[in-house]
Each structure stands twice: as C-alpha cells, then as structure tokens.
Amino acid sequence: MSTLERARCRAGAHPLAVDAVIAAGALVCMVVSSFAAPQSAHGVAWGIRVPAPLSLALMTLAAAALVFRRRAPKTVLAVTGAASLVECVTGDPRAPVAMAAVIALFTVAVTTDRRTTLRAGLLTMTVLTTAAMVAGPLPWYAQENLAIFAWTGIGATAGDAVRSRRAVVQAIRERAERAERTREEEARRRVAEERLRIARDLHDVVAHHIALVNVQAGVAAHVMDKRPDQAKEALGHVREASRSALNELRATVGLLRQSDDPAAPTEPAPGLHLLDELADTFRNAGLPVEVARADQGTTAPAAVDLAAYRIIQEALTNVQKHAGPDAKAEVSVVRVGPHIEVTVLDNGSGEDTAPEAGGGHGLLGMRERVTALRGTLTTGPRYGGGFRVHAILPVKTDADDRTSGRSKGRTAALGDSA
C-alpha cells in the first residue's frame, strides 16, 4: 500500500479529525486574508489592516461550524451563510467569512443530490451576492461584490462534480462485484449440474450391475444343490457383471480426479469393530474413556456402522475440547430391537456446555449423518453437569429392505423359470 493510500485510509477512519484540520486551515486563511487590504492608488498594492472584533468572532464561529460539516451539512451551511451575511452587511472592510460558506456549500453538494444542491446553491448565491451588492462598495458590479457570486457557484459546481464522480465509481465497482458474483454463481450452478449428471451416471451404472449381480447370486444359491453347473454359470455372470461395474465406475470417477489428488485409501472404512482402538487413542491423550457394548452378533450396514463410529469419534473429540481437564467419558453401544443406540456421556464441568454454540460443525455433521439414515439424534447438557449425545440408528435401512424384497422376488421367479 502506497503512502497516499495509507493516508487516505487513515483519513477515512477519522473523519472528524480531518474536518477539524480543514476548519483550522480555513480559519487561518480567513484571518490572514482579513489582514491584507488592496489599495488601488497606483495599481494594485497590499497594505496591512486590522479586522474588527465582530469579523474575528464571525470567522471563528464559521470555522467551528465546519468541524461538523459531514454530520449536519445543511445546518453548517445555514450557520456559515448567516455569518457571511452578517459580515457582508456590517464589515467595512469585509473579512472573507464567505470562504466557510463556500466550503459548507461544497459539502452539501457532495453529500446530497443534485436537486438539493441546486436549491441550496441558488439560495446561498442569491442572498450573499445581493447583500454584497447592496451593502458593499460602489459600483454594485465591483469585483469584490461579484467574487462572492463566482466562489459560491464554483463551490456548488465542484461539489456536484465530486458527487457525480463518486457515484460513477461506486456504480462501476458494484457492477464489477455483481458480475463477479454472477460468474461465481454460474460456475457453482455448472458444477452442481455436472455433479448431478455424474451422480446419475454412477447410479445407472452401479444400479444396473448390482441388480444383475444380486439376481444371479440369488439364482446360484437357489440351484446350488440340484444343478451345480447352472450355479457355476450364474457365478460366472456375477463375476463378469461385477468386473464391468468396477471398470465403468473407475472410468467415471477417473474423470473427476486431478493429477495432484492423493491416492485413494486402500484400508477399509472404519466401523464399530475399531471402537476399542478409538477409545485407546483418547485414553493415550489423557481422556479416561469407558466402553460398554451390548450389540454382539449385530451386523449393521456399512453406512450405519460408519455413522456410529464417526458419531462416537466426534462426541469424544468434543469432550476432550470442551469438557475440561478432569472430564471422563462413557460410551455405550446397545442393540434395541431393530435399532442400534449409541450414547456418549461425560461429566465435564467446563463452561462450554454447548459445543455447537462455538461456531463448529461437529454436532451439525452428526445430525446430518443420522438424518441421512432415518435415525434420530439427541444432544444436550446433562442434569448435574456434563453433556450427552444419544443416537438411534436403524440396523436395516429402507433401501436394504426394498433391495432384499426385490432380490427375493427375482430369485424366486428365476428359480421357477429354471
């Protein structure tokens, strides 16, 4: 950032101080000018005069009003205009109090619209010029009288020009920002459409081949004892269909990979079978964790198994972050009918009893996982201190039930036809 830009930023951050400096400068200029008097005996020469006390008071009043020119521009214009009018009528010779009125008129033109500028400018110009011509030196069209007309017109015109330029610059900036937002929205829309198209392609490829694998596997199981040759042929179809599904899936997903993407993980997705190892990692980090399980023999779908693991992992992470140094955690996994209930309790005494209030996404991610599996999630502080996370996940999802029903129907139908 250059020195000029840095100074402009500082001035924008302290507008009242800037106005005070401008007012002080205007006062100095008015006082210095009031001590100089043109004498025209032998051309133009400058002598020294002493301004009247009333003129000094009017200059001080007008300069003090300029400090508040941005907060109340019309009021400041009225005050400085009145001071200039009094000086035009009573000053002999006059002090340049009208300089403050010109600055105030410029501010009005910058901060308001063109119609207001036109009205204020015409009123100020007419009143001050008329007073100068009536009470000023003769003839009425003397240069000193007409100078007020010129300076007030210049102040209003310059202020309107500055306001118009700022409006143009602001419009260009807004247009550029709007165009940038439009491009970003268009890019996001195209990305979403492309993701939707790829998702549909993946669904068509995987659904077709998995359905074929399911049917052929059912046929093989149905005729395995009576016709092993037909079962062998069905297993060959299963193998071919799975190979085709993997090849098409690899080709479709390969379109999304970048050259610098990390290699795909080769280990299986985590699940409840790694719960003890997960608890050990938190114990090694200093968090006492007790694990109780009553789900032996339960085979949950991969999505449910992964969701339960992630919920426990995130809940224990929240305990370690927010529950305090002396907190303990209890994890229980219980099979209750067609559901698995996962509960994580802690006795933390930390002030942050609602982790979601801190702006994180842990509990939101848990809720999204559970909602996607048509389960329920309950979180909240415990009575007596601590926090509780309780998730109910279905052992069989609706998609599993529908797939199982279709596979049984197709297997029975193919078996009867065979």
GROMACS .gro file of C-alpha atoms in nm:
model
  418
    1MET     CA    1   0.000   0.000   0.000
    2SER     CA    2   0.140   0.340  -0.100
    3THR     CA    3   0.177   0.637   0.132
    4LEU     CA    4  -0.116   0.816  -0.032
    5GLU     CA    5  -0.345   0.517   0.004
    6ARG     CA    6  -0.238   0.468   0.365
    7ALA     CA    7  -0.309   0.834   0.442
    8ARG     CA    8  -0.647   0.808   0.270
    9CYS     CA    9  -0.740   0.505   0.479
   10ARG     CA   10  -0.642   0.684   0.799
   11ALA     CA   11  -0.842   0.991   0.696
   12GLY     CA   12  -1.146   0.775   0.625
   13ALA     CA   13  -1.115   0.617   0.968
   14HIS     CA   14  -1.112   0.958   1.146
   15PRO     CA   15  -1.344   1.194   0.953
   16LEU     CA   16  -1.399   1.429   1.248
   17ALA     CA   17  -1.026   1.488   1.286
   18VAL     CA   18  -0.995   1.560   0.914
   19ASP     CA   19  -1.281   1.811   0.933
   20ALA     CA   20  -1.114   1.976   1.232
   21VAL     CA   21  -0.791   2.016   1.033
   22ILE     CA   22  -0.988   2.161   0.738
   23ALA     CA   23  -1.169   2.402   0.970
   24ALA     CA   24  -0.840   2.514   1.124
   25GLY     CA   25  -0.690   2.568   0.780
   26ALA     CA   26  -0.993   2.768   0.670
   27LEU     CA   27  -0.971   2.983   0.985
   28VAL     CA   28  -0.603   3.053   0.923
   29CYS     CA   29  -0.673   3.151   0.561
   30MET     CA   30  -0.962   3.378   0.660
   31VAL     CA   31  -0.764   3.552   0.936
   32VAL     CA   32  -0.455   3.602   0.718
   33SER     CA   33  -0.667   3.736   0.431
   34SER     CA   34  -0.850   3.975   0.662
   35PHE     CA   35  -0.520   4.150   0.749
   36ALA     CA   36  -0.450   4.229   0.383
   37ALA     CA   37  -0.623   4.518   0.205
   38PRO     CA   38  -0.586   4.610  -0.163
   39GLN     CA   39  -0.506   4.975  -0.233
   40SER     CA   40  -0.556   5.098  -0.585
   41ALA     CA   41  -0.400   5.447  -0.586
   42HIS     CA   42  -0.113   5.342  -0.809
   43GLY     CA   43  -0.219   5.000  -0.934
   44VAL     CA   44  -0.267   4.704  -0.705
   45ALA     CA   45  -0.072   4.709  -0.380
   46TRP     CA   46  -0.123   4.539  -0.046
   47GLY     CA   47  -0.128   4.710   0.291
   48ILE     CA   48  -0.193   4.595   0.645
   49ARG     CA   49  -0.526   4.639   0.822
   50VAL     CA   50  -0.670   4.514   1.147
   51PRO     CA   51  -1.004   4.327   1.125
   52ALA     CA   52  -1.288   4.425   1.354
   53PRO     CA   53  -1.361   4.210   1.662
   54LEU     CA   54  -1.700   4.118   1.515
   55SER     CA   55  -1.529   3.991   1.200
   56LEU     CA   56  -1.289   3.779   1.406
   57ALA     CA   57  -1.583   3.635   1.601
   58LEU     CA   58  -1.775   3.555   1.281
   59MET     CA   59  -1.468   3.385   1.128
   60THR     CA   60  -1.418   3.177   1.442
   61LEU     CA   61  -1.786   3.079   1.450
   62ALA     CA   62  -1.789   2.981   1.083
   63ALA     CA   63  -1.468   2.777   1.118
   64ALA     CA   64  -1.602   2.599   1.428
   65ALA     CA   65  -1.917   2.506   1.239
   66LEU     CA   66  -1.708   2.344   0.964
   67VAL     CA   67  -1.592   2.077   1.210
   68PHE     CA   68  -1.943   1.924   1.189
   69ARG     CA   69  -1.991   1.971   0.816
   70ARG     CA   70  -2.030   1.596   0.743
   71ARG     CA   71  -2.267   1.527   1.030
   72ALA     CA   72  -2.508   1.812   0.954
   73PRO     CA   73  -2.414   1.970   0.619
   74LYS     CA   74  -2.732   2.176   0.578
   75THR     CA   75  -2.714   2.314   0.930
   76VAL     CA   76  -2.348   2.406   0.885
   77LEU     CA   77  -2.435   2.577   0.555
   78ALA     CA   78  -2.705   2.778   0.732
   79VAL     CA   79  -2.467   2.884   1.011
   80THR     CA   80  -2.181   2.979   0.780
   81GLY     CA   81  -2.420   3.151   0.539
   82ALA     CA   82  -2.568   3.357   0.822
   83ALA     CA   83  -2.220   3.453   0.942
   84SER     CA   84  -2.123   3.555   0.588
   85LEU     CA   85  -2.442   3.757   0.550
   86VAL     CA   86  -2.374   3.946   0.874
   87GLU     CA   87  -2.017   4.013   0.759
   88CYS     CA   88  -2.137   4.139   0.421
   89VAL     CA   89  -2.372   4.386   0.587
   90THR     CA   90  -2.154   4.504   0.878
   91GLY     CA   91  -1.797   4.452   0.762
   92ASP     CA   92  -1.605   4.759   0.645
   93PRO     CA   93  -1.379   4.645   0.502
   94ARG     CA   94  -1.509   4.293   0.474
   95ALA     CA   95  -1.338   3.980   0.607
   96PRO     CA   96  -1.351   3.667   0.391
   97VAL     CA   97  -1.607   3.483   0.607
   98ALA     CA   98  -1.776   3.366   0.286
   99MET     CA   99  -1.490   3.116   0.245
  100ALA     CA  100  -1.652   2.900   0.513
  101ALA     CA  101  -1.988   2.922   0.335
  102VAL     CA  102  -1.825   2.806   0.011
  103ILE     CA  103  -1.675   2.501   0.189
  104ALA     CA  104  -2.011   2.423   0.351
  105LEU     CA  105  -2.189   2.456   0.014
  106PHE     CA  106  -1.932   2.218  -0.137
  107THR     CA  107  -2.008   1.965   0.139
  108VAL     CA  108  -2.382   1.991   0.080
  109ALA     CA  109  -2.329   1.928  -0.291
  110VAL     CA  110  -2.110   1.623  -0.218
  111THR     CA  111  -2.340   1.461   0.038
  112THR     CA  112  -2.685   1.531  -0.114
  113ASP     CA  113  -2.850   1.505  -0.455
  114ARG     CA  114  -2.840   1.747  -0.747
  115ARG     CA  115  -3.180   1.900  -0.678
  116THR     CA  116  -3.086   1.985  -0.320
  117THR     CA  117  -2.753   2.124  -0.441
  118LEU     CA  118  -2.927   2.344  -0.696
  119ARG     CA  119  -3.170   2.485  -0.442
  120ALA     CA  120  -2.908   2.543  -0.172
  121GLY     CA  121  -2.661   2.689  -0.421
  122LEU     CA  122  -2.910   2.931  -0.576
  123LEU     CA  123  -3.032   3.043  -0.233
  124THR     CA  124  -2.680   3.098  -0.095
  125MET     CA  125  -2.558   3.264  -0.412
  126THR     CA  126  -2.860   3.497  -0.437
  127VAL     CA  127  -2.864   3.605  -0.072
  128LEU     CA  128  -2.491   3.665  -0.033
  129THR     CA  129  -2.448   3.833  -0.373
  130THR     CA  130  -2.745   4.061  -0.317
  131ALA     CA  131  -2.620   4.158   0.029
  132ALA     CA  132  -2.272   4.223  -0.107
  133MET     CA  133  -2.403   4.444  -0.390
  134VAL     CA  134  -2.639   4.640  -0.163
  135ALA     CA  135  -2.407   4.693   0.134
  136GLY     CA  136  -2.072   4.670  -0.043
  137PRO     CA  137  -1.857   4.930  -0.216
  138LEU     CA  138  -1.978   5.110  -0.526
  139PRO     CA  139  -2.034   5.045  -0.802
  140TRP     CA  140  -2.255   4.743  -0.733
  141TYR     CA  141  -2.077   4.541  -1.002
  142ALA     CA  142  -1.740   4.584  -0.836
  143GLN     CA  143  -1.505   4.288  -0.844
  144GLU     CA  144  -1.531   4.241  -0.469
  145ASN     CA  145  -1.911   4.206  -0.493
  146LEU     CA  146  -1.910   3.970  -0.788
  147ALA     CA  147  -1.642   3.749  -0.632
  148ILE     CA  148  -1.897   3.606  -0.386
  149PHE     CA  149  -2.120   3.510  -0.679
  150ALA     CA  150  -1.830   3.333  -0.850
  151TRP     CA  151  -1.698   3.150  -0.544
  152THR     CA  152  -2.038   3.019  -0.435
  153GLY     CA  153  -2.106   2.894  -0.786
  154ILE     CA  154  -1.766   2.725  -0.800
  155GLY     CA  155  -1.828   2.555  -0.462
  156ALA     CA  156  -2.165   2.413  -0.567
  157THR     CA  157  -2.039   2.303  -0.910
  158ALA     CA  158  -1.723   2.139  -0.772
  159GLY     CA  159  -1.921   1.954  -0.505
  160ASP     CA  160  -2.171   1.825  -0.760
  161ALA     CA  161  -1.887   1.709  -0.985
  162VAL     CA  162  -1.721   1.521  -0.698
  163ARG     CA  163  -2.051   1.359  -0.600
  164SER     CA  164  -2.116   1.253  -0.961
  165ARG     CA  165  -1.767   1.105  -0.994
  166ARG     CA  166  -1.807   0.910  -0.669
  167ALA     CA  167  -2.144   0.781  -0.788
  168VAL     CA  168  -1.992   0.667  -1.117
  169VAL     CA  169  -1.701   0.495  -0.941
  170GLN     CA  170  -1.942   0.326  -0.698
  171ALA     CA  171  -2.164   0.212  -0.984
  172ILE     CA  172  -1.864   0.066  -1.167
  173ARG     CA  173  -1.750  -0.109  -0.850
  174GLU     CA  174  -2.097  -0.251  -0.785
  175ARG     CA  175  -2.126  -0.363  -1.146
  176ALA     CA  176  -1.791  -0.540  -1.122
  177GLU     CA  177  -1.889  -0.706  -0.794
  178ARG     CA  178  -2.225  -0.810  -0.938
  179ALA     CA  179  -2.053  -0.952  -1.246
  180GLU     CA  180  -1.810  -1.140  -1.023
  181ARG     CA  181  -2.096  -1.282  -0.816
  182THR     CA  182  -2.279  -1.377  -1.135
  183ARG     CA  183  -1.973  -1.560  -1.264
  184GLU     CA  184  -1.929  -1.740  -0.934
  185GLU     CA  185  -2.297  -1.835  -0.922
  186GLU     CA  186  -2.281  -1.955  -1.281
  187ALA     CA  187  -1.971  -2.160  -1.203
  188ARG     CA  188  -2.139  -2.311  -0.895
  189ARG     CA  189  -2.451  -2.387  -1.097
  190ARG     CA  190  -2.249  -2.561  -1.366
  191VAL     CA  191  -2.055  -2.757  -1.105
  192ALA     CA  192  -2.382  -2.864  -0.940
  193GLU     CA  193  -2.528  -2.968  -1.276
  194GLU     CA  194  -2.214  -3.162  -1.360
  195ARG     CA  195  -2.217  -3.334  -1.021
  196LEU     CA  196  -2.583  -3.422  -1.069
  197ARG     CA  197  -2.512  -3.565  -1.413
  198ILE     CA  198  -2.218  -3.770  -1.283
  199ALA     CA  199  -2.428  -3.890  -0.989
  200ARG     CA  200  -2.698  -4.005  -1.229
  201ASP     CA  201  -2.442  -4.184  -1.443
  202LEU     CA  202  -2.296  -4.355  -1.138
  203HIS     CA  203  -2.641  -4.451  -1.019
  204ASP     CA  204  -2.734  -4.600  -1.357
  205VAL     CA  205  -2.407  -4.793  -1.387
  206VAL     CA  206  -2.394  -4.923  -1.033
  207ALA     CA  207  -2.767  -4.993  -1.000
  208HIS     CA  208  -2.778  -5.193  -1.322
  209HIS     CA  209  -2.480  -5.413  -1.248
  210ILE     CA  210  -2.553  -5.457  -0.877
  211ALA     CA  211  -2.908  -5.560  -0.958
  212LEU     CA  212  -2.771  -5.813  -1.206
  213VAL     CA  213  -2.521  -5.941  -0.950
  214ASN     CA  214  -2.795  -5.970  -0.691
  215VAL     CA  215  -3.021  -6.169  -0.919
  216GLN     CA  216  -2.750  -6.404  -1.042
  217ALA     CA  217  -2.623  -6.462  -0.690
  218GLY     CA  218  -2.976  -6.550  -0.583
  219VAL     CA  219  -3.010  -6.795  -0.870
  220ALA     CA  220  -2.677  -6.956  -0.782
  221ALA     CA  221  -2.783  -7.000  -0.421
  222HIS     CA  222  -3.120  -7.144  -0.528
  223VAL     CA  223  -2.986  -7.408  -0.770
  224MET     CA  224  -2.652  -7.480  -0.599
  225ASP     CA  225  -2.755  -7.823  -0.464
  226LYS     CA  226  -2.964  -7.953  -0.754
  227ARG     CA  227  -2.790  -7.807  -1.059
  228PRO     CA  228  -2.431  -7.708  -0.974
  229ASP     CA  229  -2.344  -7.646  -1.341
  230GLN     CA  230  -2.614  -7.381  -1.364
  231ALA     CA  231  -2.497  -7.233  -1.032
  232LYS     CA  232  -2.143  -7.215  -1.169
  233GLU     CA  233  -2.270  -7.036  -1.479
  234ALA     CA  234  -2.462  -6.787  -1.262
  235LEU     CA  235  -2.150  -6.718  -1.054
  236GLY     CA  236  -1.960  -6.653  -1.377
  237HIS     CA  237  -2.222  -6.394  -1.468
  238VAL     CA  238  -2.182  -6.240  -1.122
  239ARG     CA  239  -1.809  -6.210  -1.170
  240GLU     CA  240  -1.844  -6.058  -1.517
  241ALA     CA  241  -2.108  -5.809  -1.403
  242SER     CA  242  -1.903  -5.700  -1.102
  243ARG     CA  243  -1.594  -5.656  -1.320
  244SER     CA  244  -1.791  -5.443  -1.566
  245ALA     CA  245  -1.934  -5.235  -1.282
  246LEU     CA  246  -1.588  -5.172  -1.139
  247ASN     CA  247  -1.445  -5.077  -1.479
  248GLU     CA  248  -1.726  -4.831  -1.556
  249LEU     CA  249  -1.713  -4.689  -1.205
  250ARG     CA  250  -1.337  -4.640  -1.232
  251ALA     CA  251  -1.373  -4.470  -1.569
  252THR     CA  252  -1.645  -4.233  -1.444
  253VAL     CA  253  -1.471  -4.140  -1.121
  254GLY     CA  254  -1.140  -4.104  -1.305
  255LEU     CA  255  -1.286  -3.804  -1.488
  256LEU     CA  256  -1.311  -3.623  -1.154
  257ARG     CA  257  -0.957  -3.691  -1.038
  258GLN     CA  258  -0.686  -3.430  -1.070
  259SER     CA  259  -0.322  -3.502  -1.132
  260ASP     CA  260  -0.224  -3.387  -0.783
  261ASP     CA  261  -0.502  -3.572  -0.594
  262PRO     CA  262  -0.380  -3.802  -0.317
  263ALA     CA  263  -0.401  -4.172  -0.376
  264ALA     CA  264  -0.723  -4.341  -0.277
  265PRO     CA  265  -0.710  -4.518   0.060
  266THR     CA  266  -0.673  -4.895   0.044
  267GLU     CA  267  -0.780  -4.975   0.401
  268PRO     CA  268  -1.147  -5.050   0.474
  269ALA     CA  269  -1.376  -4.781   0.615
  270PRO     CA  270  -1.371  -4.758   0.996
  271GLY     CA  271  -1.658  -4.903   1.197
  272LEU     CA  272  -1.757  -5.023   1.540
  273HIS     CA  273  -1.505  -5.306   1.517
  274LEU     CA  274  -1.238  -5.037   1.575
  275LEU     CA  275  -1.416  -4.885   1.875
  276ASP     CA  276  -1.162  -5.017   2.126
  277GLU     CA  277  -0.874  -4.873   1.925
  278LEU     CA  278  -1.054  -4.539   1.906
  279ALA     CA  279  -1.103  -4.537   2.282
  280ASP     CA  280  -0.735  -4.617   2.333
  281THR     CA  281  -0.630  -4.315   2.127
  282PHE     CA  282  -0.831  -4.085   2.355
  283ARG     CA  283  -0.703  -4.261   2.666
  284ASN     CA  284  -0.348  -4.204   2.547
  285ALA     CA  285  -0.437  -3.835   2.501
  286GLY     CA  286  -0.539  -3.814   2.869
  287LEU     CA  287  -0.917  -3.863   2.848
  288PRO     CA  288  -1.049  -4.156   3.053
  289VAL     CA  289  -1.299  -4.347   2.837
  290GLU     CA  290  -1.515  -4.642   2.942
  291VAL     CA  291  -1.676  -4.854   2.673
  292ALA     CA  292  -1.980  -5.079   2.722
  293ARG     CA  293  -2.125  -5.283   2.437
  294ALA     CA  294  -2.438  -5.492   2.412
  295ASP     CA  295  -2.455  -5.536   2.036
  296GLN     CA  296  -2.270  -5.866   1.996
  297GLY     CA  297  -2.374  -6.055   1.688
  298THR     CA  298  -2.528  -5.750   1.522
  299THR     CA  299  -2.433  -5.700   1.160
  300ALA     CA  300  -2.513  -5.343   1.066
  301PRO     CA  301  -2.497  -5.198   0.713
  302ALA     CA  302  -2.171  -5.028   0.625
  303ALA     CA  303  -2.331  -4.682   0.631
  304VAL     CA  304  -2.477  -4.738   0.978
  305ASP     CA  305  -2.151  -4.887   1.107
  306LEU     CA  306  -1.950  -4.591   0.976
  307ALA     CA  307  -2.201  -4.337   1.109
  308ALA     CA  308  -2.192  -4.489   1.459
  309TYR     CA  309  -1.812  -4.479   1.458
  310ARG     CA  310  -1.799  -4.118   1.341
  311ILE     CA  311  -2.058  -4.006   1.596
  312ILE     CA  312  -1.857  -4.159   1.881
  313GLN     CA  313  -1.535  -4.010   1.744
  314GLU     CA  314  -1.682  -3.659   1.714
  315ALA     CA  315  -1.851  -3.681   2.055
  316LEU     CA  316  -1.527  -3.785   2.226
  317THR     CA  317  -1.343  -3.506   2.044
  318ASN     CA  318  -1.595  -3.256   2.180
  319VAL     CA  319  -1.545  -3.398   2.529
  320GLN     CA  320  -1.171  -3.356   2.504
  321LYS     CA  321  -1.205  -2.999   2.372
  322HIS     CA  322  -1.488  -2.858   2.580
  323ALA     CA  323  -1.548  -3.068   2.892
  324GLY     CA  324  -1.247  -2.962   3.096
  325PRO     CA  325  -0.926  -3.130   3.212
  326ASP     CA  326  -1.091  -3.360   3.472
  327ALA     CA  327  -1.369  -3.493   3.250
  328LYS     CA  328  -1.444  -3.861   3.193
  329ALA     CA  329  -1.640  -4.014   2.908
  330GLU     CA  330  -1.866  -4.318   2.886
  331VAL     CA  331  -1.952  -4.485   2.556
  332SER     CA  332  -2.227  -4.742   2.517
  333VAL     CA  333  -2.345  -4.926   2.207
  334VAL     CA  334  -2.666  -5.126   2.258
  335ARG     CA  335  -2.887  -5.324   2.022
  336VAL     CA  336  -3.252  -5.244   2.094
  337GLY     CA  337  -3.489  -5.421   1.859
  338PRO     CA  338  -3.432  -5.307   1.501
  339HIS     CA  339  -3.204  -5.023   1.610
  340ILE     CA  340  -2.858  -4.958   1.749
  341GLU     CA  341  -2.840  -4.694   2.021
  342VAL     CA  342  -2.512  -4.509   2.060
  343THR     CA  343  -2.464  -4.296   2.373
  344VAL     CA  344  -2.168  -4.082   2.476
  345LEU     CA  345  -2.177  -3.920   2.821
  346ASP     CA  346  -1.931  -3.701   3.003
  347ASN     CA  347  -1.918  -3.535   3.343
  348GLY     CA  348  -1.730  -3.228   3.228
  349SER     CA  349  -1.754  -2.906   3.423
  350GLY     CA  350  -1.628  -2.674   3.150
  351GLU     CA  351  -1.814  -2.354   3.076
  352ASP     CA  352  -1.866  -2.457   2.715
  353THR     CA  353  -2.159  -2.690   2.775
  354ALA     CA  354  -2.297  -2.642   2.425
  355PRO     CA  355  -2.025  -2.714   2.169
  356GLU     CA  356  -2.245  -2.611   1.878
  357ALA     CA  357  -2.260  -2.255   2.014
  358GLY     CA  358  -1.895  -2.202   1.940
  359GLY     CA  359  -1.942  -2.199   1.568
  360GLY     CA  360  -1.817  -2.554   1.498
  361HIS     CA  361  -1.981  -2.811   1.274
  362GLY     CA  362  -1.937  -3.128   1.485
  363LEU     CA  363  -2.294  -3.168   1.609
  364LEU     CA  364  -2.428  -3.050   1.274
  365GLY     CA  365  -2.230  -3.322   1.098
  366MET     CA  366  -2.362  -3.583   1.344
  367ARG     CA  367  -2.718  -3.471   1.282
  368GLU     CA  368  -2.674  -3.486   0.906
  369ARG     CA  369  -2.533  -3.839   0.925
  370VAL     CA  370  -2.817  -3.962   1.147
  371THR     CA  371  -3.086  -3.789   0.939
  372ALA     CA  372  -2.950  -3.943   0.619
  373LEU     CA  373  -3.001  -4.289   0.774
  374ARG     CA  374  -3.352  -4.200   0.900
  375GLY     CA  375  -3.238  -4.212   1.261
  376THR     CA  376  -3.268  -3.967   1.549
  377LEU     CA  377  -3.006  -3.769   1.739
  378THR     CA  378  -3.049  -3.606   2.080
  379THR     CA  379  -2.783  -3.379   2.228
  380GLY     CA  380  -2.780  -3.152   2.529
  381PRO     CA  381  -2.642  -3.087   2.876
  382ARG     CA  382  -2.692  -3.348   3.146
  383TYR     CA  383  -2.858  -3.281   3.478
  384GLY     CA  384  -2.583  -3.219   3.731
  385GLY     CA  385  -2.319  -3.129   3.472
  386GLY     CA  386  -2.172  -3.275   3.158
  387PHE     CA  387  -2.306  -3.340   2.811
  388ARG     CA  388  -2.499  -3.624   2.645
  389VAL     CA  389  -2.505  -3.743   2.284
  390HIS     CA  390  -2.760  -4.011   2.203
  391ALA     CA  391  -2.813  -4.151   1.853
  392ILE     CA  392  -3.062  -4.414   1.739
  393LEU     CA  393  -2.965  -4.578   1.411
  394PRO     CA  394  -3.166  -4.842   1.220
  395VAL     CA  395  -2.992  -5.173   1.174
  396LYS     CA  396  -3.163  -5.211   0.835
  397THR     CA  397  -3.235  -4.910   0.621
  398ASP     CA  398  -3.537  -4.877   0.397
  399ALA     CA  399  -3.317  -4.922   0.093
  400ASP     CA  400  -3.187  -5.251   0.231
  401ASP     CA  401  -3.542  -5.375   0.292
  402ARG     CA  402  -3.653  -5.282  -0.059
  403THR     CA  403  -3.344  -5.440  -0.216
  404SER     CA  404  -3.394  -5.756  -0.011
  405GLY     CA  405  -3.758  -5.781  -0.116
  406ARG     CA  406  -3.679  -5.730  -0.484
  407SER     CA  407  -3.394  -5.982  -0.476
  408LYS     CA  408  -3.614  -6.247  -0.314
  409GLY     CA  409  -3.885  -6.192  -0.572
  410ARG     CA  410  -3.646  -6.208  -0.864
  411THR     CA  411  -3.471  -6.516  -0.726
  412ALA     CA  412  -3.797  -6.698  -0.681
  413ALA     CA  413  -3.910  -6.603  -1.028
  414LEU     CA  414  -3.585  -6.713  -1.193
  415GLY     CA  415  -3.582  -7.032  -0.990
  416ASP     CA  416  -3.934  -7.121  -1.104
  417SER     CA  417  -3.847  -7.047  -1.465
  418ALA     CA  418  -3.529  -7.259  -1.438
   0.00000   0.00000   0.00000
